[in-house]
mmCIF file with all atom_site columns, C-alpha atoms in Angstrom:
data_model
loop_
_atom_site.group_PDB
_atom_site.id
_atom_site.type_symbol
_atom_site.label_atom_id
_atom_site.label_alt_id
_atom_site.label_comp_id
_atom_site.label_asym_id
_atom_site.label_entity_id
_atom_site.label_seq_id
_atom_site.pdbx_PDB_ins_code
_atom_site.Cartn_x
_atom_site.Cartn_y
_atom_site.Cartn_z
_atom_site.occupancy
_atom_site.B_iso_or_equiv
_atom_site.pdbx_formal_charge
_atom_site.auth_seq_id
_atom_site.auth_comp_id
_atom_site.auth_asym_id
_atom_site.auth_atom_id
_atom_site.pdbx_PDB_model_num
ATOM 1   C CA . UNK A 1 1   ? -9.099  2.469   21.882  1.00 40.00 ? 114 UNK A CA 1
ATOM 2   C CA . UNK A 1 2   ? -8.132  2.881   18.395  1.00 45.00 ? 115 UNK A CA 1
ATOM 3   C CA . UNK A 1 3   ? -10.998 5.613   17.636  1.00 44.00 ? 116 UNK A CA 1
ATOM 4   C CA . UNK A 1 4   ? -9.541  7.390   21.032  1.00 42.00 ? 117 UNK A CA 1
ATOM 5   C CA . UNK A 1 5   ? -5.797  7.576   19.450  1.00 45.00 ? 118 UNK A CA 1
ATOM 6   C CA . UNK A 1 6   ? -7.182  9.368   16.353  1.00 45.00 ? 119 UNK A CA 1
ATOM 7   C CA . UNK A 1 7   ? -9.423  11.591  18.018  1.00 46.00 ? 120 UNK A CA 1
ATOM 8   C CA . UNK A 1 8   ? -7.424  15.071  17.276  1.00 48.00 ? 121 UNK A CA 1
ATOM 9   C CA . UNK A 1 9   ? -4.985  13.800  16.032  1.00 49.00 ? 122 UNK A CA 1
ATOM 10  C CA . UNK A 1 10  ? -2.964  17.281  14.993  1.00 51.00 ? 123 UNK A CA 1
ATOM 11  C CA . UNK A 1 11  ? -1.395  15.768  11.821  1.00 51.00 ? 124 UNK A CA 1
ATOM 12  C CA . UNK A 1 12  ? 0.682   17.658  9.266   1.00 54.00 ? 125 UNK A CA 1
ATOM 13  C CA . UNK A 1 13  ? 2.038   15.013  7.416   1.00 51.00 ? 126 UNK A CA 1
ATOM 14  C CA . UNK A 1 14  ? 0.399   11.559  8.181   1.00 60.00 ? 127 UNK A CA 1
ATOM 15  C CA . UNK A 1 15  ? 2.795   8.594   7.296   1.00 62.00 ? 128 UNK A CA 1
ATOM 16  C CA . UNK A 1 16  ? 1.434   5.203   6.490   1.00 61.00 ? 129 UNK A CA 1
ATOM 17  C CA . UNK A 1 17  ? 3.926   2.378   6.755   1.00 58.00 ? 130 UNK A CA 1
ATOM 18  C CA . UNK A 1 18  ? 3.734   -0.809  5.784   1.00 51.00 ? 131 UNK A CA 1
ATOM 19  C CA . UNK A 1 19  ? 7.287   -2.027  5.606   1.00 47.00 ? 132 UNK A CA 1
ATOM 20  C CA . UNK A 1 20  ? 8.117   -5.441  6.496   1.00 45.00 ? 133 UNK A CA 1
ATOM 21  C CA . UNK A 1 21  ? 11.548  -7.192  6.941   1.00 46.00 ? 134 UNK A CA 1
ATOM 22  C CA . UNK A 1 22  ? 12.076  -10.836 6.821   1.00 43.00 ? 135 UNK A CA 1
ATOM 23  C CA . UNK A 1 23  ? 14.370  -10.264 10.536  1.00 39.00 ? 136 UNK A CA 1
ATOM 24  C CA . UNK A 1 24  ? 10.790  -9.690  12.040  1.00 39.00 ? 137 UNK A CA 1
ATOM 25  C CA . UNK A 1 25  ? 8.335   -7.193  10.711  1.00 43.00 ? 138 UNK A CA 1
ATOM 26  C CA . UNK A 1 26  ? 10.894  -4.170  11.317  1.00 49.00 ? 139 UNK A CA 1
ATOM 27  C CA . UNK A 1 27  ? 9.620   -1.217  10.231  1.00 53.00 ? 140 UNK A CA 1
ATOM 28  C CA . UNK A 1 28  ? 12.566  1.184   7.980   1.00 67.00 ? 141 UNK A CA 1
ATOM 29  C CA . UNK A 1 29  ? 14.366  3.682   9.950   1.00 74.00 ? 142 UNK A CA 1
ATOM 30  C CA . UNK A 1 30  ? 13.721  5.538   6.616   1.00 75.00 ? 143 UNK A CA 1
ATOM 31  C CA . UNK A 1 31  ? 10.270  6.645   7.377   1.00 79.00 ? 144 UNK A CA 1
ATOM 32  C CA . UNK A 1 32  ? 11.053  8.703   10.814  1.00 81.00 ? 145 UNK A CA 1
ATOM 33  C CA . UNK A 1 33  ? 13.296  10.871  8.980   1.00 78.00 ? 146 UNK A CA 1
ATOM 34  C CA . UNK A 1 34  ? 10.886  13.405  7.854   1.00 72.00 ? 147 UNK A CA 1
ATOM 35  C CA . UNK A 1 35  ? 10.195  14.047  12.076  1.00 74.00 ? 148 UNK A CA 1
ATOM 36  C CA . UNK A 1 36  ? 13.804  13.674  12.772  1.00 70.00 ? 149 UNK A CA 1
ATOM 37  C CA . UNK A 1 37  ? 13.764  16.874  10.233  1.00 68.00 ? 150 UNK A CA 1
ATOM 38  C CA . UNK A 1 38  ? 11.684  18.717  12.006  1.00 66.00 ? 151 UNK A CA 1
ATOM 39  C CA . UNK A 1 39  ? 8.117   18.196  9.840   1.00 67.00 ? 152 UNK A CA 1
ATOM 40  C CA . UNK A 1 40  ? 5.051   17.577  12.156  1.00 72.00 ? 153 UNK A CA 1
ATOM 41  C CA . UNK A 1 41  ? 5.398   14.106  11.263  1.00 76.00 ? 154 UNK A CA 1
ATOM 42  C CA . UNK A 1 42  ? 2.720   11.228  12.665  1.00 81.00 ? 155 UNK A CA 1
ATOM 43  C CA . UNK A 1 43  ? 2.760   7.344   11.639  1.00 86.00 ? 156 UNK A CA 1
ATOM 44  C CA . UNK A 1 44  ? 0.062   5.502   11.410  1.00 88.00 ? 157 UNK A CA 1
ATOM 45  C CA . UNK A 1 45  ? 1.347   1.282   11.121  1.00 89.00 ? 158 UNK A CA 1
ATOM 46  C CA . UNK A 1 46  ? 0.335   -2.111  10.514  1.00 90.00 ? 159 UNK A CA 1
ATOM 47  C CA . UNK A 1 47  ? 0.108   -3.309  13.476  1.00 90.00 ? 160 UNK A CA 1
ATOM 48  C CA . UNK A 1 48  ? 2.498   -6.125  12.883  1.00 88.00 ? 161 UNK A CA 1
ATOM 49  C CA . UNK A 1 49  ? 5.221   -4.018  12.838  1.00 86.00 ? 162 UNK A CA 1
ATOM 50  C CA . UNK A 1 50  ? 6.837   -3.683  16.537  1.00 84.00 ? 163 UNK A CA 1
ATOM 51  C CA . UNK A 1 51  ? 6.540   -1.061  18.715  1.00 87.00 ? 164 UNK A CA 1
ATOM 52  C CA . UNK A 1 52  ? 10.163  -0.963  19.638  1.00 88.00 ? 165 UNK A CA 1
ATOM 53  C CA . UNK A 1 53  ? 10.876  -0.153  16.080  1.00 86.00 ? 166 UNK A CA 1
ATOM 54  C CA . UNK A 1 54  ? 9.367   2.966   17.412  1.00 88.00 ? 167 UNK A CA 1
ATOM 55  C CA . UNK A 1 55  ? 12.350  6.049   18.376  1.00 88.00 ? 168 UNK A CA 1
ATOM 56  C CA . UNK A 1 56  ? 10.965  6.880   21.872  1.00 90.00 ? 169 UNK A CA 1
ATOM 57  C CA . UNK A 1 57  ? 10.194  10.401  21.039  1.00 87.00 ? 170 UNK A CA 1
ATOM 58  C CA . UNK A 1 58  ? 8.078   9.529   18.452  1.00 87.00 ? 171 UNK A CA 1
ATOM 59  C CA . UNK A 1 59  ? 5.509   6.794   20.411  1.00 88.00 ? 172 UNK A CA 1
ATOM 60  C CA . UNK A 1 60  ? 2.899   9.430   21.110  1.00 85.00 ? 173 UNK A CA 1
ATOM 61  C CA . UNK A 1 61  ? 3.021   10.139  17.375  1.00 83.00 ? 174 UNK A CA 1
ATOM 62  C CA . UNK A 1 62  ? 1.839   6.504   16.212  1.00 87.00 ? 175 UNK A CA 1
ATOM 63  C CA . UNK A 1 63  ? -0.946  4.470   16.536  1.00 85.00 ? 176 UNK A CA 1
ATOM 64  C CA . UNK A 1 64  ? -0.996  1.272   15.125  1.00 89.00 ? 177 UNK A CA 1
ATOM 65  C CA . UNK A 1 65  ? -3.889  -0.547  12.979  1.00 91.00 ? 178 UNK A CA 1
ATOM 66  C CA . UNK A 1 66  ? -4.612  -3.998  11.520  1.00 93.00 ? 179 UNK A CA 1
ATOM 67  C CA . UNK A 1 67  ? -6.956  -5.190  9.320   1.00 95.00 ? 180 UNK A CA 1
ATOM 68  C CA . UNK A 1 68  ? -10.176 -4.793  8.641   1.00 96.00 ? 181 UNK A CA 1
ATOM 69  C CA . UNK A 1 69  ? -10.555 -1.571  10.561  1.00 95.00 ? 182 UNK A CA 1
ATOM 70  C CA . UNK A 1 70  ? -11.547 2.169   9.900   1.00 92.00 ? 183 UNK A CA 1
ATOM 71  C CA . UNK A 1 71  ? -10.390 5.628   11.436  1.00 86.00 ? 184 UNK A CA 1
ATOM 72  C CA . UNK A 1 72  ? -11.193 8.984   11.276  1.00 85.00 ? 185 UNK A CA 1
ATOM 73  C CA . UNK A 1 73  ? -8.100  11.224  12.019  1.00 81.00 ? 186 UNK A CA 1
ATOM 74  C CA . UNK A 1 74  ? -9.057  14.767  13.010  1.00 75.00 ? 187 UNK A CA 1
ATOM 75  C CA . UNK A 1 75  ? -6.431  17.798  13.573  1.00 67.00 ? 188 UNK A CA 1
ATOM 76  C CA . UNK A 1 76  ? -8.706  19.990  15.421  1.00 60.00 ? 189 UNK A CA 1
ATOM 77  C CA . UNK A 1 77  ? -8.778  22.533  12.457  1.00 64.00 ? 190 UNK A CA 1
ATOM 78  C CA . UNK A 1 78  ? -11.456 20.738  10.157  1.00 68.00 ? 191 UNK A CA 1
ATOM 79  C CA . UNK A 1 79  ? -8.986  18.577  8.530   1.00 76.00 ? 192 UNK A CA 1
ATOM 80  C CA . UNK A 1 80  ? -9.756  15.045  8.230   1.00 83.00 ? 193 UNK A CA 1
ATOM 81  C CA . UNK A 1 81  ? -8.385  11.889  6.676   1.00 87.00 ? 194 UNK A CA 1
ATOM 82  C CA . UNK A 1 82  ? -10.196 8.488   6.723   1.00 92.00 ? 195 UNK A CA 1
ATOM 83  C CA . UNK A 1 83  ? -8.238  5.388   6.806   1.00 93.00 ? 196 UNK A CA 1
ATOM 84  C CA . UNK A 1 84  ? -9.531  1.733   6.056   1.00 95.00 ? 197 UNK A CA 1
ATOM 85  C CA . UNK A 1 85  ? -7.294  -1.132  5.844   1.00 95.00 ? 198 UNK A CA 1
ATOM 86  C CA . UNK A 1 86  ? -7.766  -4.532  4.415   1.00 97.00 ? 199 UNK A CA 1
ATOM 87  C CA . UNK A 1 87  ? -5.702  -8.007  4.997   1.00 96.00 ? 200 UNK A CA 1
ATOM 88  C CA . UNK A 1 88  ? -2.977  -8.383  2.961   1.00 96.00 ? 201 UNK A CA 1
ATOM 89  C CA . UNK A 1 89  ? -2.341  -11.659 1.326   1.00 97.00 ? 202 UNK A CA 1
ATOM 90  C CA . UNK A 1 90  ? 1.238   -11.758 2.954   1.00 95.00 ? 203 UNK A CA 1
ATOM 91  C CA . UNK A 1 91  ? 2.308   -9.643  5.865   1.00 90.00 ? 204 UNK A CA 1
ATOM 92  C CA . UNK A 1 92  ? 0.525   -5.955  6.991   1.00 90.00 ? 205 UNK A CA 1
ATOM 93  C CA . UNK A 1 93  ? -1.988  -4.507  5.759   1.00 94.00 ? 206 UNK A CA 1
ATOM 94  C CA . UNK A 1 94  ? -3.453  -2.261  2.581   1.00 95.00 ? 207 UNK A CA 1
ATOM 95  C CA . UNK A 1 95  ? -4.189  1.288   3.277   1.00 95.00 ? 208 UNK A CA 1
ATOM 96  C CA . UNK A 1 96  ? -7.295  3.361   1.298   1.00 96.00 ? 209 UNK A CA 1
ATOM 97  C CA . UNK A 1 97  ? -7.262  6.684   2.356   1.00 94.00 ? 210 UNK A CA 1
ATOM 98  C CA . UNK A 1 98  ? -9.337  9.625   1.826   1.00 94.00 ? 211 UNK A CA 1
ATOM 99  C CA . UNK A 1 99  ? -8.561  13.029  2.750   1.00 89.00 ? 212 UNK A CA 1
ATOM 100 C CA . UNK A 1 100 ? -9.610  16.564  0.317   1.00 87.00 ? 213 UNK A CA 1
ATOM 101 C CA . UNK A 1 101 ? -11.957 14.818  -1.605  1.00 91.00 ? 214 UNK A CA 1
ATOM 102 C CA . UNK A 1 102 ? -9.438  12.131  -2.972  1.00 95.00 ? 215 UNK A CA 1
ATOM 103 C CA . UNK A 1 103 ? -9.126  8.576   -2.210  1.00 96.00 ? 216 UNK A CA 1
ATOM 104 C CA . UNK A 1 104 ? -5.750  6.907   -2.300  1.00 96.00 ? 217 UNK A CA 1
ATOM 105 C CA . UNK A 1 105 ? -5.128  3.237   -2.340  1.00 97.00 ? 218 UNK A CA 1
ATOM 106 C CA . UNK A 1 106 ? -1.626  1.450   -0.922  1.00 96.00 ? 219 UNK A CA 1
ATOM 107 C CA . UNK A 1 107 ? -1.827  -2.480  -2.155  1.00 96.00 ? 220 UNK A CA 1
ATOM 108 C CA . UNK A 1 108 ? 1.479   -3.128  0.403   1.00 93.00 ? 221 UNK A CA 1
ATOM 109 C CA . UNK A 1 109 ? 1.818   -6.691  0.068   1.00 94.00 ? 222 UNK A CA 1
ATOM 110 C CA . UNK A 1 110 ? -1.766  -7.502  -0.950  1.00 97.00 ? 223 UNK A CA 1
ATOM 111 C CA . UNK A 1 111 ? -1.339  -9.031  -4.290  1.00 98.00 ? 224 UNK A CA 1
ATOM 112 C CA . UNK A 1 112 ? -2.461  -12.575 -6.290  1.00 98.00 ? 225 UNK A CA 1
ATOM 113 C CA . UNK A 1 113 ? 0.890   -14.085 -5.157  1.00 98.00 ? 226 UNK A CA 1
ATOM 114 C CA . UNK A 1 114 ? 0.989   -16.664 -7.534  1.00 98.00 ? 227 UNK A CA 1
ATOM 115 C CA . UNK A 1 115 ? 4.509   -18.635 -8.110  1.00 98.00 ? 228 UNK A CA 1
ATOM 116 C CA . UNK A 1 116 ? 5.449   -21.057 -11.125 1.00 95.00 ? 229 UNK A CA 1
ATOM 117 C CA . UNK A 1 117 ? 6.318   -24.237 -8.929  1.00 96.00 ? 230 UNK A CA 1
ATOM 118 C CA . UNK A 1 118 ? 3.677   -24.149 -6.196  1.00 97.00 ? 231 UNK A CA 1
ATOM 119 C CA . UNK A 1 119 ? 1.058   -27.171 -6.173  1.00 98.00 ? 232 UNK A CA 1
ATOM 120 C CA . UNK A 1 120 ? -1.956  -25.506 -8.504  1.00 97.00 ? 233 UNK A CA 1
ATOM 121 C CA . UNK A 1 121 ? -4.237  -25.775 -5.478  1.00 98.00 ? 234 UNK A CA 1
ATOM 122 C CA . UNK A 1 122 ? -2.135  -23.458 -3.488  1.00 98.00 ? 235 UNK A CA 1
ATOM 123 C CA . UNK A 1 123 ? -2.006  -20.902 -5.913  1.00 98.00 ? 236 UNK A CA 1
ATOM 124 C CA . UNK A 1 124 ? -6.021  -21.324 -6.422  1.00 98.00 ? 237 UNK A CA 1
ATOM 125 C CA . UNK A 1 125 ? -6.143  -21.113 -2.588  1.00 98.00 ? 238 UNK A CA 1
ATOM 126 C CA . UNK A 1 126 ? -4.070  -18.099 -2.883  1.00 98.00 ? 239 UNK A CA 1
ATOM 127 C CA . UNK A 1 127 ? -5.964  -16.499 -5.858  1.00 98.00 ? 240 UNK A CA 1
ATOM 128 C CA . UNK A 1 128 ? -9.280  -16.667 -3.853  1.00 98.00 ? 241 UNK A CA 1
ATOM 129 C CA . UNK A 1 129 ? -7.847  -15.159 -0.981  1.00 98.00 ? 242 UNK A CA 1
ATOM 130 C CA . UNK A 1 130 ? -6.831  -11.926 -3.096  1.00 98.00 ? 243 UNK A CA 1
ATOM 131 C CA . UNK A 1 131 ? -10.211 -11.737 -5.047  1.00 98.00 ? 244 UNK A CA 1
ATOM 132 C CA . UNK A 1 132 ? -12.262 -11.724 -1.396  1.00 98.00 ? 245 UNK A CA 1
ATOM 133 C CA . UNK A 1 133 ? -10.322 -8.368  -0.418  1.00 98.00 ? 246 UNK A CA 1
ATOM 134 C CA . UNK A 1 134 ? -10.296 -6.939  -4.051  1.00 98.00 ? 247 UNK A CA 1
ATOM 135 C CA . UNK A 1 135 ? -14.531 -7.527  -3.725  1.00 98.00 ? 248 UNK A CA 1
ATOM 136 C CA . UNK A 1 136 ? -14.191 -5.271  -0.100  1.00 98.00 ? 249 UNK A CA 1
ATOM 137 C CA . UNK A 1 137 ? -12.707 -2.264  -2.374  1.00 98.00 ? 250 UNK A CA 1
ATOM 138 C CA . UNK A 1 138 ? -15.583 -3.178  -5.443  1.00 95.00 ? 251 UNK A CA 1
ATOM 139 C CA . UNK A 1 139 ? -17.578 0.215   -6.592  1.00 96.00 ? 252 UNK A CA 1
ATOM 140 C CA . UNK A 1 140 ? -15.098 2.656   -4.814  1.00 96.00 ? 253 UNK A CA 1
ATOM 141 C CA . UNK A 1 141 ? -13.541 5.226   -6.925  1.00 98.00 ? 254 UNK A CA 1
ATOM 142 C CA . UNK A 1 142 ? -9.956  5.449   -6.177  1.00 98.00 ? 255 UNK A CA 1
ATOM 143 C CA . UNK A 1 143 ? -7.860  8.562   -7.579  1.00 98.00 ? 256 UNK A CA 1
ATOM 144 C CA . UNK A 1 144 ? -4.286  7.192   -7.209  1.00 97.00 ? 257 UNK A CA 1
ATOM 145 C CA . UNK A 1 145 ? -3.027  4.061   -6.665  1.00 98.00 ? 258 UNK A CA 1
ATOM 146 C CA . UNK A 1 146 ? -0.281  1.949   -5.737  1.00 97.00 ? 259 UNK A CA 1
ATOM 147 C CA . UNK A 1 147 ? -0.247  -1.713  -6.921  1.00 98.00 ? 260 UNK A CA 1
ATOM 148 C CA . UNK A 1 148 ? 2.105   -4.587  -7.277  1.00 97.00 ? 261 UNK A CA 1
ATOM 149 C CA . UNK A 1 149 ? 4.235   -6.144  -10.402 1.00 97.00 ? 262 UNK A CA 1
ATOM 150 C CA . UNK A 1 150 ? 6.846   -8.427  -9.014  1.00 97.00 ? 263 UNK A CA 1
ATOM 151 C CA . UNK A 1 151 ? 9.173   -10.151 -11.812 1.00 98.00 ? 264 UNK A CA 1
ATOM 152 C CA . UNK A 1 152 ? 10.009  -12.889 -9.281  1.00 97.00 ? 265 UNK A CA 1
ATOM 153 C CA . UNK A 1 153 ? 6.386   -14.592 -10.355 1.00 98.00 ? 266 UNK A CA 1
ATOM 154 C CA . UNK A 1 154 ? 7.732   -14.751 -13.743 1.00 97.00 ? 267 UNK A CA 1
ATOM 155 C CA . UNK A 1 155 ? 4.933   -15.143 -16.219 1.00 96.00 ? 268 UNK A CA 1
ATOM 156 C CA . UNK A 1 156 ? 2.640   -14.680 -13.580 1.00 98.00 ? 269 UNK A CA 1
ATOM 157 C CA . UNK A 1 157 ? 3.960   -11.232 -12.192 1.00 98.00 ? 270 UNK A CA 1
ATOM 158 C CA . UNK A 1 158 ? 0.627   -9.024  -13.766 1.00 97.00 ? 271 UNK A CA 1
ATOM 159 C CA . UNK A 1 159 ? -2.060  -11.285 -12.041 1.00 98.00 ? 272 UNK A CA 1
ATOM 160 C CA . UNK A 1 160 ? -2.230  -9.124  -9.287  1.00 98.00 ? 273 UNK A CA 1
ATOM 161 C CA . UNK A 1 161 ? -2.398  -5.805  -11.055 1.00 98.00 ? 274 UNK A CA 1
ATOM 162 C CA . UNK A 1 162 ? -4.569  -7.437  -13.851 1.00 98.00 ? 275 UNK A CA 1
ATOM 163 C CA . UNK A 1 163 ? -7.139  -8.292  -11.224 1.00 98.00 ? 276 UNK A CA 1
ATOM 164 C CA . UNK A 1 164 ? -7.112  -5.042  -9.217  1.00 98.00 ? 277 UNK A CA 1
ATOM 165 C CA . UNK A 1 165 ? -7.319  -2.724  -12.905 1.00 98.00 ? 278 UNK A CA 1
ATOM 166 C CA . UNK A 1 166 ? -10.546 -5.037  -13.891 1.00 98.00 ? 279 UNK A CA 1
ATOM 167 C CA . UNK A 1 167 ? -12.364 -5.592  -10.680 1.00 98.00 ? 280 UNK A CA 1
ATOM 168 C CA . UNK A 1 168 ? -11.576 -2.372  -9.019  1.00 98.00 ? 281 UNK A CA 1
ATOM 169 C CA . UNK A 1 169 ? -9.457  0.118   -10.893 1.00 98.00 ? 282 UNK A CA 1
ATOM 170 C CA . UNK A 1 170 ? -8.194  3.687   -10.263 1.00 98.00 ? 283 UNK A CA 1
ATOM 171 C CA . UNK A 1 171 ? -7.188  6.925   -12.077 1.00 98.00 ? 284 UNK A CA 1
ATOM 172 C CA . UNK A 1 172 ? -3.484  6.761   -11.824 1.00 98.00 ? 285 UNK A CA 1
ATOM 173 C CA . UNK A 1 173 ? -2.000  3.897   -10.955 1.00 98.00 ? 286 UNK A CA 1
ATOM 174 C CA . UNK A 1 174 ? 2.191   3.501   -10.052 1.00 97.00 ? 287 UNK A CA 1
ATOM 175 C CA . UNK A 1 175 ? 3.571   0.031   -10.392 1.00 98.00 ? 288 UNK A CA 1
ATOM 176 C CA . UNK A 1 176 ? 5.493   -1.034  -7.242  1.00 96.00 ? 289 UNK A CA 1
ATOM 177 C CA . UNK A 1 177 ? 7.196   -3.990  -5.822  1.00 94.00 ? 290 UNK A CA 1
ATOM 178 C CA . UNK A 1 178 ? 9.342   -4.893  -9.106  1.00 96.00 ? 291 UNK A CA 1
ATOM 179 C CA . UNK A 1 179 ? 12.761  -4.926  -7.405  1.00 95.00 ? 292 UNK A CA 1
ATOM 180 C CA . UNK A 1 180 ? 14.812  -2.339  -9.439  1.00 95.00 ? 293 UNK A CA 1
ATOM 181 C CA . UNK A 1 181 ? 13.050  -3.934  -12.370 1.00 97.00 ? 294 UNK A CA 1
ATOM 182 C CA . UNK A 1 182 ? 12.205  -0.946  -14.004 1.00 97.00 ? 295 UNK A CA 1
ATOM 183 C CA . UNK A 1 183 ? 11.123  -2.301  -17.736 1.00 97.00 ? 296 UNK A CA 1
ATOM 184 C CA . UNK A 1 184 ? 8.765   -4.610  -16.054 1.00 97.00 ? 297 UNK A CA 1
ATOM 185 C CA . UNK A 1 185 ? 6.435   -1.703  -16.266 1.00 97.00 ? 298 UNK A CA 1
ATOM 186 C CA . UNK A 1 186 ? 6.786   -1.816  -19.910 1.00 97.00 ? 299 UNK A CA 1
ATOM 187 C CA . UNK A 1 187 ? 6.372   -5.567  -20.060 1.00 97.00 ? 300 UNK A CA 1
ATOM 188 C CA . UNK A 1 188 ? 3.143   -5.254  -18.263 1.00 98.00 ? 301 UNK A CA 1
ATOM 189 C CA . UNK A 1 189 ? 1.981   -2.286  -20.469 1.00 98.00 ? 302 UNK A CA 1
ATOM 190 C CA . UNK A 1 190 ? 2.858   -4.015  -23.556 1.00 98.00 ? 303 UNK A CA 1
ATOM 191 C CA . UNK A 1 191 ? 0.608   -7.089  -22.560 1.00 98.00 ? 304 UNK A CA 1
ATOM 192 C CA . UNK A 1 192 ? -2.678  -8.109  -24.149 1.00 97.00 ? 305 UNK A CA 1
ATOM 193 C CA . UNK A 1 193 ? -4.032  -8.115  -20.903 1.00 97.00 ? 306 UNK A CA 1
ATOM 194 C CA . UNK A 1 194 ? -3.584  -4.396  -20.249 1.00 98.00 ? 307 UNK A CA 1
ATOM 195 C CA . UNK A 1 195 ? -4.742  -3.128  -23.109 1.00 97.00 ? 308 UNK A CA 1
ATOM 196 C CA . UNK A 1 196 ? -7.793  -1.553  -21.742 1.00 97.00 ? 309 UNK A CA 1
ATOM 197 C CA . UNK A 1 197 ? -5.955  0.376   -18.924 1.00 98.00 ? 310 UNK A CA 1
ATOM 198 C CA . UNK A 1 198 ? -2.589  0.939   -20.160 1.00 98.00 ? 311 UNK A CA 1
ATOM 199 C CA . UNK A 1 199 ? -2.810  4.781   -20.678 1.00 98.00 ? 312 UNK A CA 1
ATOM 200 C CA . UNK A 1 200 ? -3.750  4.867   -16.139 1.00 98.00 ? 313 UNK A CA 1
ATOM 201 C CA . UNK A 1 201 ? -0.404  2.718   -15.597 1.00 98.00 ? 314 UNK A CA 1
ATOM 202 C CA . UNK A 1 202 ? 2.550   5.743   -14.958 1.00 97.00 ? 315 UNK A CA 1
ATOM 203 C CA . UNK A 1 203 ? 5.974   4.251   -16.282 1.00 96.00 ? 316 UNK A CA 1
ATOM 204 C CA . UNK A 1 204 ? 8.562   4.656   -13.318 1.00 95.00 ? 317 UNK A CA 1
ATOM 205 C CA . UNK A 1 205 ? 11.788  4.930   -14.587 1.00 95.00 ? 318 UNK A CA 1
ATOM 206 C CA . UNK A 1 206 ? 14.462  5.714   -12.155 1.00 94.00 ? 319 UNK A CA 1
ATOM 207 C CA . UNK A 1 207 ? 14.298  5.498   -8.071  1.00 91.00 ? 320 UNK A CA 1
ATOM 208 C CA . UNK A 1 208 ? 13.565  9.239   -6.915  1.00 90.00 ? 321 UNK A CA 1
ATOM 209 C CA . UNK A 1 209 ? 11.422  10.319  -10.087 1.00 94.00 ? 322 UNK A CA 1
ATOM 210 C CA . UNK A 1 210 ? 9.064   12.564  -9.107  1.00 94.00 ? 323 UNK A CA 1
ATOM 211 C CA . UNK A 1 211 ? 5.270   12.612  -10.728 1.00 95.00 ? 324 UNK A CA 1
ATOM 212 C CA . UNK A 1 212 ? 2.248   15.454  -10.371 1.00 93.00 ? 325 UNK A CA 1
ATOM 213 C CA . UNK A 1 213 ? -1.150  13.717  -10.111 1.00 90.00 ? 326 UNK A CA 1
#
């Protein structure tokens, strides 16, 4: 059914959400603005997310994927973009997509969610559970990619990056996830541990900065 969605699929701009809300997997209003301006807009979303979150207009625009699944979008003019999703460790999914020769990777909320507090097994548990869906995304060369820091782990908040930069790794790579934060990205560059990647980690400085890959 999923493969029959996709099938022409006459995309112009392809949005992937993965927004959650802790009042029941809402997805933002934000992300239908680009159609509401008038851009050929189409949504692909985790599949958690409800469809009533969904403006009416826009229902024949969006198909909806969970994990552990791949899909060929095709506009009918040659254009295609490959999407393959992976469990997150929380709620949603992770998106790699490839489209023009480049591969782009979207963590969402799959990240080594270890917290200062839990019972060690828990966080082992936990840590496990990350490394199984990092090993799915092993040998792939990703050109850009967006991956978690989160401040609220407190000394563990680079685990999750840490792991992703050594076992799979990418190009470019914009932090995420760090809550208005923004000189956790220096904390994390300043590390040790990222010494070996540090130059591929972009510094985001202000909400709205703009970047050419």
């Amino acid at each position: 059914a999923l493969e029959r969605q996709l099938k022409n699929f006459p995309f112009k701009w392809v949005v992937l959400a993965l927004d959650n809300d802790d009042k029941g997997r809402q997805a933002s209003q934000n992300i239908f603005r680009l159609a509401h301006s008038g851009q050929e807009a189409y949504y692909v979303l985790s599949d958690d997310i409800g469809r009533e979150q969904v403006p009416e207009r826009l229902q024949e625009r969006t198909v909806f994927i969970g994990p552990g699944q791949k899909a060929e979008l095709e506009n009918g003019a040659g254009r295609r973009l490959e999407i393959e999703t992976y469990k997150s460790t929380d709620k949603g999914v992770a998106f790699l997509v490839t489209a023009e020769g480049r591969t782009i990777y979207h963590a969402g909320d799959l990240n080594n969610w270890v917290w200062e507090g839990e019972p060690e097994a828990d966080n082992r548990r936990m840590s496990e559970r990350f490394h199984r869906e990092l090993g799915k995304l092993a040998g792939r060369h990703i050109d850009v990619a967006f991956m978690l820091i989160d401040p609220r782990q407190g000394n563990s908040f680079h685990l999750g990056m840490d792991d992703f930069m050594r076992r799979v790794g990418a190009d470019v790579v914009f932090p995420m996830h760090f809550w208005g934060d923004f000189q956790a990205v220096g904390r994390f560059k300043a590390l040790p541990a990222a010494e070996g990647y540090k130059d591929k980690i972009q510094e985001i400085r202000y909400e709205g900065q703009c970047f050419t890959v």
